[in-house]
mmCIF file of C-alpha atoms in Angstrom:
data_model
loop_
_atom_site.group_PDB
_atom_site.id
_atom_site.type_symbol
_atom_site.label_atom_id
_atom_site.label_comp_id
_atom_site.label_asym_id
_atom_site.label_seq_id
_atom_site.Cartn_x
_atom_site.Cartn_y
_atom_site.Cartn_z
ATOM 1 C CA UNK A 13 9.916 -21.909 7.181
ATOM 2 C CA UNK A 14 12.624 -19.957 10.026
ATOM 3 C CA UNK A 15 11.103 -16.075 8.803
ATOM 4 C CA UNK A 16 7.115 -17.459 9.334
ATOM 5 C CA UNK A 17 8.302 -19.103 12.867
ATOM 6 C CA UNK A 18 10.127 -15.611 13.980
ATOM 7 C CA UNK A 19 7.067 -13.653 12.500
ATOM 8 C CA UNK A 20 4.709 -15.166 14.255
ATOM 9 C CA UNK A 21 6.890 -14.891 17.432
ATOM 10 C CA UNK A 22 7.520 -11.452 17.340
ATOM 11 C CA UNK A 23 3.305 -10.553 16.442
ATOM 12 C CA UNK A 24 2.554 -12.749 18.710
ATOM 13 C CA UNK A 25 4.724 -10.893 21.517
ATOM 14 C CA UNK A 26 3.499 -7.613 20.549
ATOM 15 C CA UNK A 27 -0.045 -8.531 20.422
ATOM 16 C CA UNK A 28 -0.008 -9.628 24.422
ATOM 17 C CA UNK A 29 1.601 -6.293 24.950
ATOM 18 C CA UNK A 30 -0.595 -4.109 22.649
ATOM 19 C CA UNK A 31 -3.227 -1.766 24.282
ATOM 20 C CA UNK A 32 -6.794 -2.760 22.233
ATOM 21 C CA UNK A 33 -8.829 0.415 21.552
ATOM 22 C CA UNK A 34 -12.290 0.009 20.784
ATOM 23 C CA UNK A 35 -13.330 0.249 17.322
ATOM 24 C CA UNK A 36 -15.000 3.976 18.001
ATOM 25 C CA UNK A 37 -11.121 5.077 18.499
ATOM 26 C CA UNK A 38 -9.642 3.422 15.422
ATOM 27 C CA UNK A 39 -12.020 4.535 12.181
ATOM 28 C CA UNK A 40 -11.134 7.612 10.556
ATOM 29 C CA UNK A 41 -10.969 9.616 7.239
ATOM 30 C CA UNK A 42 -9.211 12.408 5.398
ATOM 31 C CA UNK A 43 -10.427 14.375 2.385
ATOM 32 C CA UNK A 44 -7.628 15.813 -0.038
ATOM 33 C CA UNK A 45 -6.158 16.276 -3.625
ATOM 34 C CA UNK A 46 -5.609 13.382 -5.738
ATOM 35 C CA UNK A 47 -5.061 12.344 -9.196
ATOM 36 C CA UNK A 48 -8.412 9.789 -10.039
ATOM 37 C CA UNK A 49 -8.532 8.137 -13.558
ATOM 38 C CA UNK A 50 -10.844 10.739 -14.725
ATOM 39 C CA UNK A 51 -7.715 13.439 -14.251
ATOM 40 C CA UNK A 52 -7.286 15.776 -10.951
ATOM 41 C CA UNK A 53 -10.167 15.290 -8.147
ATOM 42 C CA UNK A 54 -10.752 14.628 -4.694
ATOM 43 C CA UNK A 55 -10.403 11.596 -2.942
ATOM 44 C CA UNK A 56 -12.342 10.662 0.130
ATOM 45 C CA UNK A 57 -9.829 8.312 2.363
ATOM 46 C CA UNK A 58 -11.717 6.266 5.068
ATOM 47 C CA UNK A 59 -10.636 3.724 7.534
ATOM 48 C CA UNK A 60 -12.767 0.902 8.640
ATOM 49 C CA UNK A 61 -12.008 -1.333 11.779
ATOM 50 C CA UNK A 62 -12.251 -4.547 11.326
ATOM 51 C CA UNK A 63 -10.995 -7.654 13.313
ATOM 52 C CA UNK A 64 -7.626 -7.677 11.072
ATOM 53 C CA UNK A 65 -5.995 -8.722 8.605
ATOM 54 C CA UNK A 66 -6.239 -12.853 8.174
ATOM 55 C CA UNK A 67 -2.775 -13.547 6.720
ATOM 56 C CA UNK A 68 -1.378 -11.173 9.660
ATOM 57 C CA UNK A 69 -3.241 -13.131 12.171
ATOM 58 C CA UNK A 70 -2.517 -16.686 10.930
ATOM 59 C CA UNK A 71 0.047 -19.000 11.310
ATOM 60 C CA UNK A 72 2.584 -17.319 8.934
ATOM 61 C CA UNK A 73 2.873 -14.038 11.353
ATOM 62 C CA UNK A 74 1.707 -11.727 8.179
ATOM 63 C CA UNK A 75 4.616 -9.932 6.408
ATOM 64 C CA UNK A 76 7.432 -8.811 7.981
ATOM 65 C CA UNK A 77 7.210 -5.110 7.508
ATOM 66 C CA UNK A 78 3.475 -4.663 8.195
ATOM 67 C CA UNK A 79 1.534 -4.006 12.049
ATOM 68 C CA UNK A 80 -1.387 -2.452 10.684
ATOM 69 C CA UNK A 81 -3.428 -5.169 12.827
ATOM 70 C CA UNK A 82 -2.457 -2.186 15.383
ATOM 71 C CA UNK A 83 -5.363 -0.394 13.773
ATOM 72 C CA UNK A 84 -7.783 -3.353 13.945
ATOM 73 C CA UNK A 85 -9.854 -4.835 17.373
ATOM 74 C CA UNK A 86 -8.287 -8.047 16.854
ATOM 75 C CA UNK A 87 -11.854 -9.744 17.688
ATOM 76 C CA UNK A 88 -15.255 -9.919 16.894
ATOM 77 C CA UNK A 89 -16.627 -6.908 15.766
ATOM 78 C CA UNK A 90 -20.252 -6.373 15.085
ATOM 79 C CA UNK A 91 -21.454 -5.710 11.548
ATOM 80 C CA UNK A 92 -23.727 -2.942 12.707
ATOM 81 C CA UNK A 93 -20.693 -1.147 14.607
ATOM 82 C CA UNK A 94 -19.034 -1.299 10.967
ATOM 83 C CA UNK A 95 -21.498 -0.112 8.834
ATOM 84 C CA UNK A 96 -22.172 2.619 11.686
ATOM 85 C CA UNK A 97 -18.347 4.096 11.449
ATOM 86 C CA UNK A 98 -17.769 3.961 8.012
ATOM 87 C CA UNK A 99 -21.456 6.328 7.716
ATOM 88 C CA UNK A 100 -20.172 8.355 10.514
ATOM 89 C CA UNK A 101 -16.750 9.068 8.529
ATOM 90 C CA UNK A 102 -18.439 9.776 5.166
ATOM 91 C CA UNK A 103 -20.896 12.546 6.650
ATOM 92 C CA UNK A 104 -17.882 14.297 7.960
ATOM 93 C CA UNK A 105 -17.227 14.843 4.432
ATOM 94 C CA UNK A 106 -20.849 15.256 2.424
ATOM 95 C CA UNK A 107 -20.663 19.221 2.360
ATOM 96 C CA UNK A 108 -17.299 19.257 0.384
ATOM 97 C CA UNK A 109 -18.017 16.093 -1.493
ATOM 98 C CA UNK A 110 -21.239 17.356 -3.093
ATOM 99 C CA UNK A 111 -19.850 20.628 -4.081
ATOM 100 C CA UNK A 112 -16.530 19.380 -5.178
ATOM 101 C CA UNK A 113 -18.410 17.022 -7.426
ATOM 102 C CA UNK A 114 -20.050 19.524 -9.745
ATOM 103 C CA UNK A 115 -16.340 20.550 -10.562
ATOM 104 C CA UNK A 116 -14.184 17.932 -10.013
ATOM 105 C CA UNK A 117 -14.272 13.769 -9.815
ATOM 106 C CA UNK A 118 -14.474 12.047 -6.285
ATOM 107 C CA UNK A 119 -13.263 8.790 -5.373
ATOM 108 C CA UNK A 120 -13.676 7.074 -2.393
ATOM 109 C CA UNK A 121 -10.648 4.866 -0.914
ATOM 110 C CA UNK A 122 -11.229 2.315 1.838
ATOM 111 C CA UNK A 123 -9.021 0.629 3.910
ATOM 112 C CA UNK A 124 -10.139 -2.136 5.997
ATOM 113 C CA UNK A 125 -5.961 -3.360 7.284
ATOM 114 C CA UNK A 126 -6.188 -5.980 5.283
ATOM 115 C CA UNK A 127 -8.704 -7.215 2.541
ATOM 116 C CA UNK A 128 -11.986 -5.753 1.678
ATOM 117 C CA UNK A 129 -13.309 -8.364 -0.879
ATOM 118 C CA UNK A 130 -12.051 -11.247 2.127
ATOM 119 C CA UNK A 131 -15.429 -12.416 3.928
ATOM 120 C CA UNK A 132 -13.610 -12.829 6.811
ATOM 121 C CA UNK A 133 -12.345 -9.977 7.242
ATOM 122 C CA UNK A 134 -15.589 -7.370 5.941
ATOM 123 C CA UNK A 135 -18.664 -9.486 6.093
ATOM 124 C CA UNK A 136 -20.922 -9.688 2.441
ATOM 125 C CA UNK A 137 -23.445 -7.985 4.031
ATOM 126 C CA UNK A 138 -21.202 -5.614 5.197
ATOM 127 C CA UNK A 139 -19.567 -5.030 1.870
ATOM 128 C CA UNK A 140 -22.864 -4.605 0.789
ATOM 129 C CA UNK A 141 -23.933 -1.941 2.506
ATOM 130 C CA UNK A 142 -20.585 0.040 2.473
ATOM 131 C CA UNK A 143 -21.102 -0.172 -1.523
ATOM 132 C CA UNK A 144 -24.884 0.896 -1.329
ATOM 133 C CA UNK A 145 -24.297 3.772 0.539
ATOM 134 C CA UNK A 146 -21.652 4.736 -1.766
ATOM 135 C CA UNK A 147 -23.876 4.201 -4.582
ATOM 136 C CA UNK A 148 -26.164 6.450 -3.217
ATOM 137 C CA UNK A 149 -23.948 9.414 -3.863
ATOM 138 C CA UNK A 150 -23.808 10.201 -7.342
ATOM 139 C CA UNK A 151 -20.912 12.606 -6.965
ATOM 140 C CA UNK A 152 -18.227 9.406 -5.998
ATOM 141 C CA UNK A 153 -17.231 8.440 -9.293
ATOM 142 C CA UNK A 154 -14.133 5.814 -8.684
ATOM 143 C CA UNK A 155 -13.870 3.437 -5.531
ATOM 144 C CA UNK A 156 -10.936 1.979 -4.330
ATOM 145 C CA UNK A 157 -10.219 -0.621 -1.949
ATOM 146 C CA UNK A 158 -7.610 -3.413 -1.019
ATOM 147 C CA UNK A 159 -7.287 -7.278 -1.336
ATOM 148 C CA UNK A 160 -4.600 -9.792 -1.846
ATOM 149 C CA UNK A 161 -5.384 -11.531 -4.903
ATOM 150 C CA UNK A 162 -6.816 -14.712 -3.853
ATOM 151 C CA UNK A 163 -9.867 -12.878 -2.863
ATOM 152 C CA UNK A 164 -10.574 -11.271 -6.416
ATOM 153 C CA UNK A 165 -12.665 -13.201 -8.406
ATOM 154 C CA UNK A 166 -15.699 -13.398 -10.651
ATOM 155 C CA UNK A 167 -18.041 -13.753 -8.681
ATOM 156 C CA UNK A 168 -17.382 -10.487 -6.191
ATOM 157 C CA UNK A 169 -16.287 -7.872 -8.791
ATOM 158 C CA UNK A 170 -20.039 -9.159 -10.437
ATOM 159 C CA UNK A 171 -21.476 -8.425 -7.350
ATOM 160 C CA UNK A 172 -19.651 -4.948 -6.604
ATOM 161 C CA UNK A 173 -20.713 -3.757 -10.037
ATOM 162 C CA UNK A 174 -24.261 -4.780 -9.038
ATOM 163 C CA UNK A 175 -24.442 -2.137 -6.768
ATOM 164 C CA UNK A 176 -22.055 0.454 -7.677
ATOM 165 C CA UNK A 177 -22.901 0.257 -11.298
ATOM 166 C CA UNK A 178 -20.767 2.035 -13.780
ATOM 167 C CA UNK A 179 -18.513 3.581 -11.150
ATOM 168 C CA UNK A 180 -14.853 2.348 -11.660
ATOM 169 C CA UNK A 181 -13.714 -0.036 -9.037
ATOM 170 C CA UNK A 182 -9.505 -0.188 -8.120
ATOM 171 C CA UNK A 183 -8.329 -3.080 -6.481
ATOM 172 C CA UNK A 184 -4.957 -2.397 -5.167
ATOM 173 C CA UNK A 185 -3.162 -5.366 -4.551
ATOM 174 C CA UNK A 186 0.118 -5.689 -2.618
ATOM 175 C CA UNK A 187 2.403 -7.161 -4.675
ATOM 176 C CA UNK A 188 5.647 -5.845 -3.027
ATOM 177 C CA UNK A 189 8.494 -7.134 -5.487
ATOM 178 C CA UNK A 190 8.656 -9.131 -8.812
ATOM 179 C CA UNK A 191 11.305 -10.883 -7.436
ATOM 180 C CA UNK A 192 10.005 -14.454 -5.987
ATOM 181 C CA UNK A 193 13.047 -14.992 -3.246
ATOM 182 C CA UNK A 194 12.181 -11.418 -2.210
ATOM 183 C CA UNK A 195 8.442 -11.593 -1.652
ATOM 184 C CA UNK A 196 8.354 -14.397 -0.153
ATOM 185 C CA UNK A 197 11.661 -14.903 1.857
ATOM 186 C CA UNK A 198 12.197 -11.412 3.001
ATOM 187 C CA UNK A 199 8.398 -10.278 3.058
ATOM 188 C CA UNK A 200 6.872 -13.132 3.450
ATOM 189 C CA UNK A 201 3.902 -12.207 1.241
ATOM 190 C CA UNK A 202 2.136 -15.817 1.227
ATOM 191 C CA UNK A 203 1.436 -15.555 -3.021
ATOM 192 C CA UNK A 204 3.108 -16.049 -6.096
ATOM 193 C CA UNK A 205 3.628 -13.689 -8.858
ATOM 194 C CA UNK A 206 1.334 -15.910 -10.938
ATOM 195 C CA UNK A 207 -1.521 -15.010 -8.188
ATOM 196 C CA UNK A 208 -0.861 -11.038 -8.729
ATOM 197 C CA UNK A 209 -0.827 -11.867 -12.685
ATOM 198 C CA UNK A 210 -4.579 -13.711 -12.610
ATOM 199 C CA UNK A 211 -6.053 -11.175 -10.308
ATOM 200 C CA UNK A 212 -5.114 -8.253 -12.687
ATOM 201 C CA UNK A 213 -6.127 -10.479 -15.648
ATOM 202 C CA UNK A 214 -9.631 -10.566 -13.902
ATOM 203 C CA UNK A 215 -10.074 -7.444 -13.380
ATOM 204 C CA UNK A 216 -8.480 -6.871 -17.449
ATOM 205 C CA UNK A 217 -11.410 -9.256 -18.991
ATOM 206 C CA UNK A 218 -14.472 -7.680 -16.947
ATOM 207 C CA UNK A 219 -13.364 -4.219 -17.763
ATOM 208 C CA UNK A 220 -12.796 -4.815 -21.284
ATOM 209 C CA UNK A 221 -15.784 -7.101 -21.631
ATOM 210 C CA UNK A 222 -18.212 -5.590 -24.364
ATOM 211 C CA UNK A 223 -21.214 -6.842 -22.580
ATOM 212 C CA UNK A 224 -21.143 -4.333 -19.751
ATOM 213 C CA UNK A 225 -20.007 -1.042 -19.217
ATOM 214 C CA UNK A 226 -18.405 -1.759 -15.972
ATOM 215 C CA UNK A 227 -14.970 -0.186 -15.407
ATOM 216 C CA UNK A 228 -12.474 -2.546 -13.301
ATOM 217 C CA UNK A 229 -8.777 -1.493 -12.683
ATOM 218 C CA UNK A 230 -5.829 -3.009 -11.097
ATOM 219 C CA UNK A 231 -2.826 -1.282 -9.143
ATOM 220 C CA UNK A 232 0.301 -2.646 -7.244
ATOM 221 C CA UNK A 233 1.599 -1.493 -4.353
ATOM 222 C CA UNK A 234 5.271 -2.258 -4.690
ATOM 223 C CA UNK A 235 7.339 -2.366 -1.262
ATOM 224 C CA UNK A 236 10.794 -0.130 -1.249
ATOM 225 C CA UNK A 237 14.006 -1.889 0.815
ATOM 226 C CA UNK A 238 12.759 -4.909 2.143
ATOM 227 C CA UNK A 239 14.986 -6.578 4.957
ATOM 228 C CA UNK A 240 18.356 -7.354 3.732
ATOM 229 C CA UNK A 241 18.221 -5.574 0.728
ATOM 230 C CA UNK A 242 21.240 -2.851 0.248
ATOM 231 C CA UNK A 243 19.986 0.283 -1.016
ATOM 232 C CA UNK A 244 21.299 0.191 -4.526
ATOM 233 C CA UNK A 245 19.229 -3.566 -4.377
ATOM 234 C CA UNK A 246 16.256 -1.571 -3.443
ATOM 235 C CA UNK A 247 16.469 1.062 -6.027
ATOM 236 C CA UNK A 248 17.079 -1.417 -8.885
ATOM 237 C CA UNK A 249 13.984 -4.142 -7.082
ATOM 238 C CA UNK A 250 11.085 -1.586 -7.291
ATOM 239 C CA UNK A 251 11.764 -0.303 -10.087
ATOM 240 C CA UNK A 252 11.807 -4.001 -12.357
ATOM 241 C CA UNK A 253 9.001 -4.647 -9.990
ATOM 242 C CA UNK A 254 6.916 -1.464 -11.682
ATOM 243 C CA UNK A 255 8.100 -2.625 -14.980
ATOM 244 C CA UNK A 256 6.850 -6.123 -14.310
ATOM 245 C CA UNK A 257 3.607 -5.201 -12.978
ATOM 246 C CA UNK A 258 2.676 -2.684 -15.955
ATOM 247 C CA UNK A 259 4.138 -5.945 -17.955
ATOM 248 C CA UNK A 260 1.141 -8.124 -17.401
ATOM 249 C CA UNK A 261 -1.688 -5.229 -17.471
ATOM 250 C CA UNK A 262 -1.366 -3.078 -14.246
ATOM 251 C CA UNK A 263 -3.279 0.089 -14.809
ATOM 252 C CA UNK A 264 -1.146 1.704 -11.847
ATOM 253 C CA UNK A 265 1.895 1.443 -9.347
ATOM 254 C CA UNK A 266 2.236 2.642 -6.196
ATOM 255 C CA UNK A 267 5.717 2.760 -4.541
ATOM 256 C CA UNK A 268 5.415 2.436 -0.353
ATOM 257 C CA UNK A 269 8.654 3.129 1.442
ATOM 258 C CA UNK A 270 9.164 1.453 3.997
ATOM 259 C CA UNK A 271 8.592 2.853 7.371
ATOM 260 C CA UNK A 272 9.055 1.322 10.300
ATOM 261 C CA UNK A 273 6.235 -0.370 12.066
ATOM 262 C CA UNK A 274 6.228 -1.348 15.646
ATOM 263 C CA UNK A 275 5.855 -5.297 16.377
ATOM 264 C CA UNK A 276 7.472 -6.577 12.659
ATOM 265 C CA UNK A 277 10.486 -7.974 12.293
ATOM 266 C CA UNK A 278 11.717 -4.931 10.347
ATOM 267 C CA UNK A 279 11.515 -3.050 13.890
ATOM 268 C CA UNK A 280 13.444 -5.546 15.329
ATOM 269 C CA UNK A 281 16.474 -5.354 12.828
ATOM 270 C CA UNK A 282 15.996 -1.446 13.089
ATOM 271 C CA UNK A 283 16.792 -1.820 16.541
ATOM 272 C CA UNK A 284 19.624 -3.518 16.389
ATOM 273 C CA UNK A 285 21.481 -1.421 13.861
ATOM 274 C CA UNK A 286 20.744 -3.721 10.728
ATOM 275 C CA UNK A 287 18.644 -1.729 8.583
ATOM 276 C CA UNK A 288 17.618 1.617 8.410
ATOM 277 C CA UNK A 289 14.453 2.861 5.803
ATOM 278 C CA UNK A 290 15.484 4.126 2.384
ATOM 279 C CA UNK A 291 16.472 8.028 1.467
ATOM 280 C CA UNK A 292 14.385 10.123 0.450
ATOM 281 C CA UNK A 293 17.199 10.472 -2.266
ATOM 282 C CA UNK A 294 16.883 6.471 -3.462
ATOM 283 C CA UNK A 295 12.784 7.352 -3.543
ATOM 284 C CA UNK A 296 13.176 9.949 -5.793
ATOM 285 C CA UNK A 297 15.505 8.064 -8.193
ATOM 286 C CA UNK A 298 12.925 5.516 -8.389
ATOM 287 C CA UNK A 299 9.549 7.742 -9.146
ATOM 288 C CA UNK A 300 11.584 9.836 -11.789
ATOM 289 C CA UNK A 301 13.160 6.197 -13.198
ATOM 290 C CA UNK A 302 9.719 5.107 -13.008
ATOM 291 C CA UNK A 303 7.904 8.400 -14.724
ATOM 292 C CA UNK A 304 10.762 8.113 -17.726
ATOM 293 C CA UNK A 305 9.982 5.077 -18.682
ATOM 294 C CA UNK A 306 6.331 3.882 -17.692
ATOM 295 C CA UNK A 307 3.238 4.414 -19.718
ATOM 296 C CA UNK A 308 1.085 3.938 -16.583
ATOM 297 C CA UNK A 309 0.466 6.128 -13.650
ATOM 298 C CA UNK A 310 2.864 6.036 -10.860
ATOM 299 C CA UNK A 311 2.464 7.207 -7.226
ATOM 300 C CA UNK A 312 5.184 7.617 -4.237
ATOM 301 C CA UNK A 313 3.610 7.183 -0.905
ATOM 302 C CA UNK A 314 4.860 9.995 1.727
ATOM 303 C CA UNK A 315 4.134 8.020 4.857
ATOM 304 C CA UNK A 316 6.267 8.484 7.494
ATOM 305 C CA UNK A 317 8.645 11.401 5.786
ATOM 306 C CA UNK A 318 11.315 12.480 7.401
ATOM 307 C CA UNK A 319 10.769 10.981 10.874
ATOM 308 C CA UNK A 320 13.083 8.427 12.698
ATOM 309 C CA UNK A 321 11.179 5.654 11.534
ATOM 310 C CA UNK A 322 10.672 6.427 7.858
ATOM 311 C CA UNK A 323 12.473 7.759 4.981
ATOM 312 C CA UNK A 324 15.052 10.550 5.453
ATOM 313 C CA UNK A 325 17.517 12.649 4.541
ATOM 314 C CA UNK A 326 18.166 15.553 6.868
ATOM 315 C CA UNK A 327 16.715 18.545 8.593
ATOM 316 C CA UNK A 328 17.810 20.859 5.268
ATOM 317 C CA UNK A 329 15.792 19.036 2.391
ATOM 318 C CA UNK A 330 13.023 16.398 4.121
ATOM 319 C CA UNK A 331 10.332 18.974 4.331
ATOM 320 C CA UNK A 332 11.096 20.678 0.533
ATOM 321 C CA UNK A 333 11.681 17.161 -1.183
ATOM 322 C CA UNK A 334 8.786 15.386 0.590
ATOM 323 C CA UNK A 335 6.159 18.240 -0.772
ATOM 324 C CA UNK A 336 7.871 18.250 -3.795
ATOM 325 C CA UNK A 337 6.979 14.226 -4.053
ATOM 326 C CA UNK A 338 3.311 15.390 -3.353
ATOM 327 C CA UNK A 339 2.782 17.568 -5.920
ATOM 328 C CA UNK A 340 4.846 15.399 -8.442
ATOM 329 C CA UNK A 341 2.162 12.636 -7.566
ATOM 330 C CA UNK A 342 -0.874 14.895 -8.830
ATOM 331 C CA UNK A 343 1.260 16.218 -11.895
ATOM 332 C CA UNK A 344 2.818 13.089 -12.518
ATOM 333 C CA UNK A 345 5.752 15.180 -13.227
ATOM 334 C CA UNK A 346 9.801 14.264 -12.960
ATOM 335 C CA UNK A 347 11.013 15.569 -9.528
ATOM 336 C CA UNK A 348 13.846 18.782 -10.629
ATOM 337 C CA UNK A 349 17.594 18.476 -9.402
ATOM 338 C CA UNK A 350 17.902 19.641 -5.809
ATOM 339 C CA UNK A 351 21.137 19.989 -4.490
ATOM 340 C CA UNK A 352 21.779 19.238 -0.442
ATOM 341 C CA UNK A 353 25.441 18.507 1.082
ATOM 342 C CA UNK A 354 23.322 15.186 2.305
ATOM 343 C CA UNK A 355 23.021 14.288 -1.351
ATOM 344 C CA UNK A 356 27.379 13.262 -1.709
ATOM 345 C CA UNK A 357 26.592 11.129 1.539
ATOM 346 C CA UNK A 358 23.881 9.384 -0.027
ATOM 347 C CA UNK A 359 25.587 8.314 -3.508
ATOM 348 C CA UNK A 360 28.576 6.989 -1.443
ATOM 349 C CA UNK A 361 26.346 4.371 0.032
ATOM 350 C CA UNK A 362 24.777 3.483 -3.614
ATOM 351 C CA UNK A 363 28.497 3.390 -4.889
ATOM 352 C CA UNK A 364 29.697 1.152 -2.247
ATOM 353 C CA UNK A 365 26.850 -0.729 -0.706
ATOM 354 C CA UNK A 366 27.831 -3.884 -2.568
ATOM 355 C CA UNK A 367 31.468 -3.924 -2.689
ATOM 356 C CA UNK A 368 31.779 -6.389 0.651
ATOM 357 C CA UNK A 369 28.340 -8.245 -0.115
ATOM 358 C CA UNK A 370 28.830 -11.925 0.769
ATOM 359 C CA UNK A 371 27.598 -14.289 -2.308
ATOM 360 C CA UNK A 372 26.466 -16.724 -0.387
ATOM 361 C CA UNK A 373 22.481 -17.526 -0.501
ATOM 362 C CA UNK A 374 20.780 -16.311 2.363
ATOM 363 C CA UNK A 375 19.187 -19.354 4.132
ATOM 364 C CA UNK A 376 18.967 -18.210 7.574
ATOM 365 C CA UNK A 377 17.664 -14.990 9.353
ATOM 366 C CA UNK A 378 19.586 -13.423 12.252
ATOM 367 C CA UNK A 379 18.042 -15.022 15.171
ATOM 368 C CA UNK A 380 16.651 -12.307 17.642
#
């Protein structure tokens, strides 16, 4: 397929020219407000190197909007090096964790760039430890982590439960867009719909099994203006895809604007004039859309806000419409009327983006 041939030219290119940092320099964490299941908490965010993300790495290129094999060592990695960050991380965070938790629920969200239940990727006995030590701390109360779907099964939710016991476990799984030419055309995701659908069914029959007490949950990321998508297309895309994925038993969304990453094909349209990432505008039609309508949880990922690769406006409203996305993510609140001249600019490009839109199936990409 022509977008998995360009993909994995264009990594490829970018991975001879990227500087590899050892794995010391790429693990990290943040500690901040967050809405958890159990209502308004604390969430511990920690990031794991790892040698990267498998799909990114193979044949296909990885999808064509995603570099976060920047973050990863792109080799061997030793499990011991692994377990060691990820330890060194949490203690930053102990003090406020244990007296947050006799006032508030803690979860714990780890993000490996790619797929914690893969064992190519985080090693069992890795995965095993990471739990433990989690397990260990009776304040965490929900654990999330991310996987594409083939790598949620039976067998490793069993096993997570084993050692986290009746803490919930969130796999958040990046289904991108409900619509089949989309995810895998212009993302290049490498699943079906029908792979999201029996990964959330899963994680549906062990939570609601009567035999255990475990708590599973499911969420979707969902990807906002993929390459050659108009913004009115993107708009109307993530918003059927929220529908769809609440449709077959998602417990939560969460919308990721795109941003642009260096080394993706997205970056290289970017640069040569063809895209540009959605309004902030077009992201808050979607989460209010979304909040009218859904009876599940809905988040709006602020990555990248207001810079020259990510979602923006202008200088006027970026900063007050970004923190008002924030808090509307706690509150799960609809995001008030705000009025900016940028605004008239904004729903002249919805009005006319598809006035001149060829109707001719796309078959080839722009060669670059």
């Amino acid at each position: 397929m022509e977008i998995q041939k360009l993909n994995k030219e264009i990594r490829n290119n970018y991975i001879g020219r990227m500087k590899i940092r050892s794995p010391e320099k790429l693990s990290t964490s943040w500690y901040q407000d967050d809405l958890l299941y159990s209502g308004v908490g604390k969430s511990l965010f920690v990031i794991v190197p790892t040698p990267g993300c498998s799909w990114a790495l193979g044949d296909t290129g990885g999808c064509t909007m995603c570099s976060y094999i920047s973050d990863c060592t792109l080799g061997p990695i030793d499990d011991t090096v692994i377990i060691k960050l990820f330890k060194k991380e949490l203690n930053k965070h102990i003090e406020n964790i244990k007296a947050d938790g006799e006032s508030k629920p803690i979860a714990i969200k780890i993000f490996v760039s790619g797929s914690f239940l893969n064992p190519l990727e985080i090693s069992k006995e890795v995965r095993y430890e990471i739990l433990d030590t989690i397990a260990k701390i009776d304040e965490i109360k929900e654990v999330v982590v991310e996987s594409r779907p083939e790598y949620v099964n039976k067998e490793v939710l069993e096993n997570s439960f084993s050692i986290i016991g009746n803490r919930l476990l969130e796999i958040s799984i990046g289904l991108e867009s409900q619509d089949d030419f989309i995810r895998e055309k212009k993302i290049n995701k490498g699943f079906s719909k029908e792979d999201f659908k029996n990964a959330v069914n899963i994680l549906d029959k062990i939570d609601k099994d009567p035999n255990n007490n475990y708590s599973a949950k499911s969420k979707a990321y969902i990807f906002v203006k993929p390459i050659l998508t108009s913004e009115k297309e993107s708009i109307d895309e993530a918003i059927k895809t929220a529908y769809y994925a609440e449709s077959v038993g998602t417990n939560r969304v969460s919308f990721c604007p795109a941003t642009i990453h260096k080394g993706t094909i997205i970056e290289q349209f970017w640069r040569k004039g063809s895209y540009q990432p959605p309004w902030i505008w077009s992201v808050i039609k979607i989460i209010n859309e979304s909040r009218k309508n859904l009876k599940i949880p809905s988040f709006m990922d602020t990555s990248g806000f207001g810079s020259r690769r990510g979602p923006y406006n202008c200088k006027k409203c970026n900063k007050d419409l970004k923190n008002a996305i924030i808090n509307s993510n706690i509150q799960q609140n609809i995001i008030e009327d705000y009025e900016c001249v940028c605004k008239n600019e904004w729903l002249a490009e919805i009005n006319s983006s598809n006035f001149n839109k060829s109707k001719t199936k796309i078959k080839h990409l722009p060669l670059l």
